Short mmCIF file of C-alpha atoms in Angstrom, two decimals:
data_model
loop_
_atom_site.label_atom_id
_atom_site.label_comp_id
_atom_site.label_asym_id
_atom_site.label_seq_id
_atom_site.Cartn_x
_atom_site.Cartn_y
_atom_site.Cartn_z
CA MET A 492 7.14 -32.22 44.83
CA ASP A 493 4.11 -30.00 44.25
CA SER A 494 6.01 -27.04 45.61
CA GLN A 495 8.89 -27.67 43.21
CA ARG A 496 6.47 -28.06 40.34
CA ASN A 497 4.82 -24.74 41.19
CA VAL A 498 8.23 -23.06 41.35
CA ASP A 499 9.15 -24.45 37.93
CA ARG A 500 5.83 -23.31 36.51
CA LEU A 501 6.31 -19.81 37.94
CA ALA A 502 9.84 -19.71 36.52
CA GLY A 503 8.45 -20.69 33.12
CA TYR A 504 5.89 -17.90 33.26
CA LEU A 505 8.55 -15.36 34.26
CA ILE A 506 10.78 -16.44 31.41
CA LYS A 507 7.93 -16.07 28.93
CA ILE A 508 7.09 -12.62 30.31
CA GLY A 509 10.75 -11.62 30.03
CA VAL A 510 10.96 -12.81 26.44
CA ILE A 511 7.76 -10.94 25.54
CA ALA A 512 9.10 -7.78 27.20
CA ILE A 513 12.37 -8.01 25.28
CA LEU A 514 10.52 -8.56 22.01
CA ALA A 515 8.30 -5.58 22.76
CA LEU A 516 11.34 -3.37 23.40
CA LEU A 517 12.98 -4.55 20.17
CA CYS A 518 9.80 -3.85 18.24
CA TRP A 519 9.64 -0.36 19.69
CA TYR A 520 13.33 0.32 18.94
CA PHE A 521 13.00 -0.89 15.34
CA ARG A 522 9.48 0.49 14.86
CA GLY A 523 10.50 2.34 11.70
CA ILE A 524 11.66 -0.86 10.03
CA LEU A 525 8.59 -2.72 11.28
CA LEU A 526 6.41 0.01 9.75
CA TYR A 527 8.02 -0.64 6.37
CA VAL A 528 7.39 -4.37 6.76
CA VAL A 529 3.74 -3.82 7.72
CA LEU A 530 3.17 -1.43 4.80
CA ALA A 531 4.85 -3.91 2.45
CA PHE A 532 2.56 -6.62 3.81
CA VAL A 533 -0.47 -4.44 3.06
CA VAL A 534 0.81 -3.78 -0.48
CA SER A 535 1.31 -7.51 -0.96
CA LEU A 536 -2.27 -8.19 0.19
CA ILE A 537 -3.54 -5.81 -2.48
CA GLY A 538 -1.08 -7.14 -5.04
CA LYS A 539 -1.71 -10.87 -4.71
CA PRO A 540 -5.10 -10.79 -6.52
CA ILE A 541 -3.48 -8.72 -9.25
CA LYS A 542 -0.68 -11.27 -9.54
CA LYS A 543 -3.21 -14.09 -9.88
CA LEU A 544 -4.95 -12.25 -12.70
CA LEU A 545 -1.64 -11.64 -14.47
CA ALA A 546 -0.71 -15.31 -14.03
CA LYS A 547 -3.77 -16.28 -16.11
CA ILE A 548 -2.22 -14.55 -19.12
CA ARG A 549 -0.30 -17.24 -21.00
CA ILE A 550 2.05 -16.89 -23.93
CA ALA A 551 2.78 -20.09 -25.85
CA GLY A 552 1.04 -21.99 -23.08
CA HIS A 553 3.29 -20.60 -20.33
CA SER A 554 2.70 -17.88 -17.76
CA ALA A 555 5.35 -15.37 -16.73
CA PRO A 556 7.75 -16.34 -13.91
CA ASP A 557 6.91 -15.24 -10.38
CA TRP A 558 9.60 -12.57 -10.25
CA LEU A 559 8.25 -10.91 -13.40
CA LEU A 560 4.66 -11.14 -12.16
CA ALA A 561 5.72 -9.48 -8.90
CA ILE A 562 7.46 -6.66 -10.76
CA LEU A 563 4.44 -6.10 -13.03
CA THR A 564 2.14 -6.10 -10.00
CA LEU A 565 4.22 -3.45 -8.23
CA VAL A 566 4.40 -1.37 -11.41
CA LEU A 567 0.61 -1.45 -11.68
CA ILE A 568 0.10 -0.53 -8.00
CA PHE A 569 2.68 2.24 -7.65
CA GLY A 570 2.18 3.41 -11.22
CA GLY A 571 -1.54 3.71 -10.63
CA LEU A 572 -0.98 5.69 -7.42
CA PHE A 573 1.56 7.95 -9.12
CA LEU A 574 -0.76 8.57 -12.06
CA LEU A 575 -3.69 9.25 -9.75
CA PHE A 576 -1.87 11.81 -7.62
CA THR A 577 -0.16 13.53 -10.56
CA ARG A 578 -3.57 13.93 -12.17
CA MET A 579 -5.31 15.08 -9.00
CA VAL A 580 -2.69 17.48 -7.62
CA PRO A 581 -3.21 20.05 -10.44
CA VAL A 582 -6.98 19.76 -9.99
CA ILE A 583 -6.81 20.32 -6.22
CA SER A 584 -4.24 23.11 -6.56
CA GLY A 585 -6.54 24.76 -9.11
CA ILE A 586 -9.40 24.61 -6.61
CA ILE A 587 -7.22 26.20 -3.92
CA SER A 588 -5.98 28.86 -6.35
CA ASP A 589 -9.48 29.74 -7.54
CA ALA A 590 -10.83 29.75 -3.99
CA SER A 591 -8.04 32.11 -2.88
CA ILE A 592 -9.42 34.93 -5.04
CA PHE A 593 -12.47 34.86 -2.79
CA SER A 594 -10.68 37.22 -0.39
CA HIS A 595 -9.98 39.79 -3.15
CA ILE A 596 -13.51 40.34 -4.42
CA LYS A 597 -16.29 42.47 -3.02
CA LEU A 598 -19.04 40.25 -1.71
CA PRO A 599 -22.70 41.08 -2.26
CA GLU A 600 -24.86 42.44 0.51
CA GLY A 601 -26.06 39.90 3.05
CA ASN A 602 -23.18 37.51 2.38
CA VAL A 603 -22.22 34.74 4.74
CA ILE A 604 -19.21 36.60 6.18
CA GLU A 605 -21.42 39.49 7.25
CA ASP A 606 -23.89 37.03 8.74
CA ILE A 607 -21.09 35.38 10.72
CA ASN A 608 -19.80 38.76 11.91
CA LYS A 609 -23.27 39.75 13.10
CA TRP A 610 -23.71 36.43 14.86
CA VAL A 611 -20.35 36.73 16.65
CA ILE A 612 -21.12 40.30 17.69
CA SER A 613 -24.51 39.22 19.04
CA VAL A 614 -23.22 36.31 21.16
CA ILE A 615 -19.92 37.76 22.43
CA PRO A 616 -20.28 40.95 24.48
CA GLY A 617 -17.73 43.71 24.10
CA ILE A 618 -17.02 43.26 20.37
CA SER A 619 -17.31 46.39 18.25
CA GLU A 620 -19.71 46.70 15.34
CA ASP A 621 -16.86 46.78 12.77
CA PHE A 622 -15.51 43.36 13.80
CA ASP A 623 -14.02 41.48 10.82
CA ALA A 624 -13.74 37.69 11.29
CA VAL A 625 -11.80 37.14 8.07
CA GLY A 626 -9.34 39.93 8.89
CA VAL A 627 -8.65 38.49 12.33
CA LEU A 628 -8.10 35.04 10.85
CA LEU A 629 -5.72 36.38 8.18
CA ASP A 630 -3.74 38.31 10.80
CA ARG A 631 -3.26 35.13 12.84
CA VAL A 632 -2.14 33.24 9.76
CA LYS A 633 0.39 35.97 8.90
CA GLU A 634 1.80 35.82 12.44
CA VAL A 635 2.28 32.06 12.18
CA VAL A 636 3.88 32.29 8.74
CA SER A 637 6.23 35.10 9.78
CA ASP A 638 7.61 32.95 12.60
CA ILE A 639 8.66 30.20 10.21
CA SER A 640 12.35 30.19 9.30
CA VAL A 641 13.03 29.66 5.59
CA THR A 642 16.22 27.68 6.32
CA SER A 643 14.56 25.37 8.80
CA LEU A 644 11.58 24.97 6.48
CA LEU A 645 13.81 23.96 3.55
CA GLY A 646 15.73 21.58 5.80
CA SER A 647 12.53 19.99 7.02
CA VAL A 648 11.21 19.63 3.47
CA ALA A 649 14.48 18.06 2.26
CA SER A 650 14.51 15.66 5.21
CA ALA A 651 10.88 14.72 4.63
CA VAL A 652 11.48 14.11 0.90
CA ALA A 653 14.51 11.94 1.66
CA GLY A 654 12.53 9.97 4.23
CA ILE A 655 9.67 9.44 1.77
CA VAL A 656 12.03 8.23 -0.96
CA VAL A 657 13.76 5.79 1.39
CA GLY A 658 10.41 4.60 2.71
CA LEU A 659 8.94 4.04 -0.75
CA PHE A 660 11.99 2.11 -1.91
CA SER A 661 12.01 -0.02 1.24
CA VAL A 662 8.31 -0.80 0.99
CA ALA A 663 8.56 -1.63 -2.73
CA PHE A 664 11.64 -3.84 -2.19
CA ILE A 665 10.07 -5.82 0.66
CA SER A 666 6.72 -6.03 -1.15
CA PHE A 667 8.45 -7.62 -4.15
CA PHE A 668 9.50 -10.64 -2.10
CA PHE A 669 6.15 -10.91 -0.30
CA ILE A 670 4.32 -10.95 -3.65
CA LYS A 671 6.86 -13.17 -5.41
CA ASN A 672 6.93 -15.83 -2.69
CA ASP A 673 3.42 -16.77 -1.59
CA GLY A 674 3.21 -17.32 2.15
CA LEU A 675 6.64 -15.79 2.86
CA PHE A 676 5.31 -13.51 5.58
CA GLY A 677 3.53 -16.42 7.25
CA ARG A 678 6.67 -18.59 7.14
CA ILE A 679 8.70 -15.80 8.75
CA ILE A 680 6.25 -15.48 11.63
CA ALA A 681 5.86 -19.25 11.97
CA ALA A 682 9.63 -19.63 12.25
CA LEU A 683 9.58 -17.53 15.42
CA VAL A 684 7.13 -19.74 17.34
CA PRO A 685 7.52 -23.20 18.95
CA ASP A 686 7.36 -26.24 16.67
CA ARG A 687 4.17 -27.59 18.23
CA ILE A 688 2.11 -24.57 17.10
CA GLU A 689 4.03 -23.68 13.93
CA GLU A 690 1.49 -25.32 11.62
CA SER A 691 -1.46 -23.65 13.35
CA VAL A 692 0.26 -20.26 13.28
CA GLY A 693 0.87 -20.68 9.56
CA LYS A 694 -2.82 -21.47 8.98
CA ALA A 695 -3.87 -18.50 11.12
CA ILE A 696 -1.66 -16.15 9.12
CA SER A 697 -3.09 -17.60 5.92
CA ASP A 698 -6.60 -16.78 7.19
CA ILE A 699 -5.47 -13.29 8.16
CA GLU A 700 -3.95 -12.67 4.74
CA ARG A 701 -7.12 -13.83 3.01
CA LEU A 702 -9.44 -11.65 5.14
CA LEU A 703 -7.24 -8.56 5.09
CA SER A 704 -6.73 -8.86 1.34
CA ARG A 705 -10.51 -8.73 0.90
CA TYR A 706 -10.74 -5.83 3.34
CA PHE A 707 -8.11 -3.59 1.71
CA ILE A 708 -9.37 -4.26 -1.80
CA GLY A 709 -12.90 -3.57 -0.60
CA LEU A 710 -11.65 -0.35 1.00
CA LEU A 711 -10.24 0.79 -2.34
CA VAL A 712 -13.55 -0.04 -4.01
CA GLU A 713 -15.40 1.90 -1.29
CA MET A 714 -13.19 4.97 -1.74
CA THR A 715 -13.68 4.84 -5.51
CA GLY A 716 -17.45 4.40 -5.17
CA VAL A 717 -17.83 7.30 -2.72
CA ALA A 718 -15.67 9.59 -4.86
CA LEU A 719 -17.57 8.64 -8.03
CA LEU A 720 -21.00 9.30 -6.50
CA ASP A 721 -19.84 12.60 -4.98
CA PHE A 722 -18.42 13.63 -8.35
CA LEU A 723 -21.64 12.86 -10.20
CA GLY A 724 -23.77 14.65 -7.60
CA LEU A 725 -21.63 17.79 -7.43
CA TRP A 726 -21.24 17.93 -11.20
CA LEU A 727 -24.77 17.11 -12.36
CA ILE A 728 -26.84 18.49 -9.46
CA ALA A 729 -24.77 21.26 -7.80
CA ARG A 730 -23.35 22.25 -11.23
CA ILE A 731 -19.92 23.31 -9.93
CA GLY A 732 -18.06 22.02 -12.99
CA ALA A 733 -16.38 18.71 -13.73
CA GLY A 734 -12.88 19.77 -12.61
CA TYR A 735 -13.99 21.22 -9.29
CA ALA A 736 -16.35 18.29 -8.65
CA LEU A 737 -13.56 15.80 -9.34
CA GLY A 738 -11.15 17.47 -6.92
CA ILE A 739 -13.66 17.77 -4.08
CA ALA A 740 -14.89 14.20 -4.65
CA PHE A 741 -11.30 12.93 -4.53
CA ILE A 742 -10.72 14.67 -1.19
CA ALA A 743 -13.99 13.24 0.18
CA GLY A 744 -13.04 9.74 -0.99
CA ILE A 745 -9.65 9.92 0.74
CA LEU A 746 -11.15 11.26 3.98
CA ASN A 747 -13.76 8.51 3.90
CA VAL A 748 -11.03 6.05 4.92
CA ILE A 749 -11.08 7.57 8.42
CA PRO A 750 -13.99 5.88 10.21
CA TYR A 751 -16.92 8.06 11.32
CA ILE A 752 -15.15 11.44 11.53
CA GLY A 753 -13.61 11.27 8.04
CA PRO A 754 -16.92 11.40 6.14
CA LEU A 755 -18.14 14.24 8.39
CA ILE A 756 -14.99 16.27 7.69
CA GLY A 757 -15.35 15.53 3.99
CA GLU A 758 -18.95 16.75 3.92
CA ILE A 759 -18.20 19.99 5.78
CA LEU A 760 -15.04 20.68 3.76
CA GLY A 761 -16.83 19.91 0.51
CA ALA A 762 -19.68 22.27 1.33
CA LEU A 763 -17.28 25.06 2.31
CA LEU A 764 -15.22 24.67 -0.87
CA CYS A 765 -18.35 24.67 -3.00
CA VAL A 766 -19.64 27.86 -1.34
CA VAL A 767 -16.25 29.57 -1.71
CA LEU A 768 -16.01 28.57 -5.38
CA LYS A 769 -19.57 29.76 -6.04
CA TYR A 770 -18.78 33.31 -4.93
CA GLY A 771 -15.15 33.20 -6.02
CA VAL A 772 -15.51 32.08 -9.64
CA GLY A 773 -19.28 32.01 -10.06
CA VAL A 774 -19.88 28.27 -10.45
CA GLY A 775 -22.84 26.33 -9.11
CA LEU A 776 -26.59 26.69 -9.06
CA ASP A 777 -28.01 30.20 -9.05
CA VAL A 778 -29.66 30.01 -5.64
CA ASN A 779 -29.27 31.52 -2.19
CA ILE A 780 -25.99 30.69 -0.47
CA TRP A 781 -27.67 28.77 2.34
CA VAL A 782 -29.79 26.79 -0.13
CA PHE A 783 -26.69 25.99 -2.19
CA ALA A 784 -24.77 24.84 0.88
CA GLY A 785 -27.74 22.71 1.90
CA ILE A 786 -27.91 21.10 -1.55
CA VAL A 787 -24.22 20.19 -1.40
CA LEU A 788 -24.61 18.75 2.10
CA VAL A 789 -27.64 16.71 1.02
CA ILE A 790 -25.69 15.33 -1.95
CA MET A 791 -22.70 14.29 0.14
CA LEU A 792 -24.89 13.03 3.00
CA SER A 793 -26.85 10.86 0.56
CA VAL A 794 -23.61 9.37 -0.72
CA GLN A 795 -22.58 8.67 2.86
CA LEU A 796 -25.84 6.87 3.54
CA ILE A 797 -25.25 4.69 0.47
CA ASP A 798 -21.78 3.97 1.81
CA ASN A 799 -23.11 3.10 5.28
CA PHE A 800 -25.91 0.80 4.14
CA ILE A 801 -24.42 -0.78 1.00
CA TYR A 802 -20.63 -0.47 0.71
CA GLN A 803 -19.56 -0.97 4.32
CA PRO A 804 -21.79 -4.00 5.13
CA LEU A 805 -20.46 -5.78 2.05
CA ILE A 806 -16.85 -5.04 2.97
CA TYR A 807 -17.11 -5.96 6.64
CA SER A 808 -19.21 -9.07 6.05
CA SER A 809 -16.70 -10.47 3.58
CA SER A 810 -13.62 -9.54 5.58
CA ILE A 811 -13.69 -9.44 9.37
CA GLN A 812 -17.24 -10.86 9.67
CA ALA A 813 -17.98 -8.71 12.73
CA THR A 814 -21.16 -6.94 13.79
CA PRO A 815 -21.52 -3.14 13.42
CA LEU A 816 -21.59 -2.79 17.23
CA GLU A 817 -18.25 -4.60 17.52
CA ILE A 818 -16.75 -2.36 14.85
CA PHE A 819 -18.07 0.80 16.51
CA ILE A 820 -16.68 -0.12 19.95
CA VAL A 821 -13.33 -1.21 18.51
CA ILE A 822 -12.94 2.04 16.56
CA LEU A 823 -13.88 4.13 19.61
CA VAL A 824 -11.30 2.34 21.76
CA ALA A 825 -8.63 2.58 19.06
CA GLY A 826 -9.37 6.27 18.55
CA HIS A 827 -9.08 6.92 22.29
CA ILE A 828 -5.70 5.15 22.38
CA GLY A 829 -4.12 6.21 19.10
CA GLY A 830 -6.21 9.03 17.66
CA VAL A 831 -6.80 9.05 13.90
CA LEU A 832 -3.98 6.57 13.25
CA GLY A 833 -5.50 4.24 15.80
CA MET A 834 -8.87 4.43 14.06
CA LEU A 835 -7.25 3.63 10.72
CA ALA A 836 -5.51 0.56 12.17
CA ALA A 837 -8.49 -0.57 14.26
CA ILE A 838 -10.25 -2.87 11.80
CA PRO A 839 -7.13 -4.65 10.46
CA ALA A 840 -5.85 -5.13 14.01
CA TYR A 841 -9.23 -6.45 15.17
CA THR A 842 -9.24 -8.88 12.24
CA VAL A 843 -5.91 -10.30 13.41
CA ILE A 844 -7.15 -10.55 16.99
CA ARG A 845 -10.34 -12.37 15.94
CA VAL A 846 -8.44 -14.93 13.88
CA VAL A 847 -5.87 -15.60 16.62
CA ALA A 848 -8.54 -15.79 19.32
CA GLY A 849 -10.70 -18.14 17.26
CA ARG A 850 -7.84 -20.53 16.58
CA PHE A 851 -5.98 -20.50 19.91
CA PHE A 852 -8.43 -19.35 22.61
CA TYR A 853 -11.84 -20.62 21.51
CA LYS A 854 -12.40 -22.46 24.81
CA GLN A 855 -12.75 -19.09 26.52
CA LYS A 856 -16.40 -18.12 26.96
CA ALA A 857 -15.91 -14.52 25.78
CA VAL A 858 -14.30 -15.69 22.55
CA ARG A 859 -17.10 -18.20 21.87
CA ARG A 860 -19.67 -15.43 22.30
CA LEU A 861 -17.83 -13.04 19.96
CA ILE A 862 -17.09 -15.67 17.30
CA PRO A 863 -20.08 -18.01 17.32
CA ASP A 864 -19.68 -18.96 13.65
CA ARG A 865 -16.17 -20.37 13.96
CA ASP A 866 -15.46 -23.55 12.02
CA LYS A 867 -15.90 -26.27 14.65
CA SER A 868 -13.69 -28.64 12.66
CA THR A 869 -10.71 -26.40 13.35
CA PRO A 870 -8.99 -27.71 16.48
CA GLU A 871 -7.93 -25.30 19.17
CA ILE A 872 -4.23 -25.22 19.97
CA GLU A 873 -3.05 -24.60 23.49
CA ILE A 874 -0.23 -22.07 23.71
#
């Protein structure tokens, strides 16, 4: 009898493993569609607070129907993004255009390029005294550009544009239903699980939606705050001009989304652009080039410290409620597995894992240690 029971149990485990493997293969095969669904879910998380605010507006004692609120919410989200990028693209392109004239002007004696050339000559034996770092770099760029076929480039651009249009429409269409019907995503997932855990899965997804909604909205606030402080510092202290400061601050704010390495890239890129613009168009403080670069780095580093000690603790404490050490380890692991994309998805994925572990696996010692503040009134469900 015991032997038969063990065989049945083993067969049950094998069936579950087989089902999981099939689901994993289907997810991989339809990963493009799943990406649209996930992006639509993220848009809906950002849009639900907006919908609630719009629902408070009443005309003749009645609020707008859900379908109209969902449409207005999507118009505000995508319209805001479209307006932002259409305003920022000319600014950034102007920075690139103005910086490009840097290669056509005669630099003063003792400029940074000469210093770099001297340093390279001093550390690498066998290089002649007339070595030109910029010339070598431009030659390599010309070689790469000359190898690009115009036909293939146009085809790639057309294919990319078509893919973006299809993706945007798909995300907007799916987002409409997620925003219109509260809890639709949770009901879809709950419908795929056994009846005995359907209610608990629905509650877990509700918790996930609430935490991730706070996280993504907080992330937008963080990006805006970092960009605003960088703009004020570069404009008022470095004196590079409002347009240039706005473009560089926007780039730094976008890069700040990438954990750890993003802010570092933003600081270095911002300092380089400021130095190039100073000697290209003559903007910025009238100081030595190294002093000017140091001032820009101090400005952007100070903003990053404000982000690390004020913005990020508020966002993480109100969303995933994890310690900085947990976040650091999770991001390192995700970066090792999936690179930059893995780092971007690390915190949302860890939020999902924490909620699921706290609701379904809290009897495990490791889970109890990681989530000590779990609501004890929430019963654990055996899967």
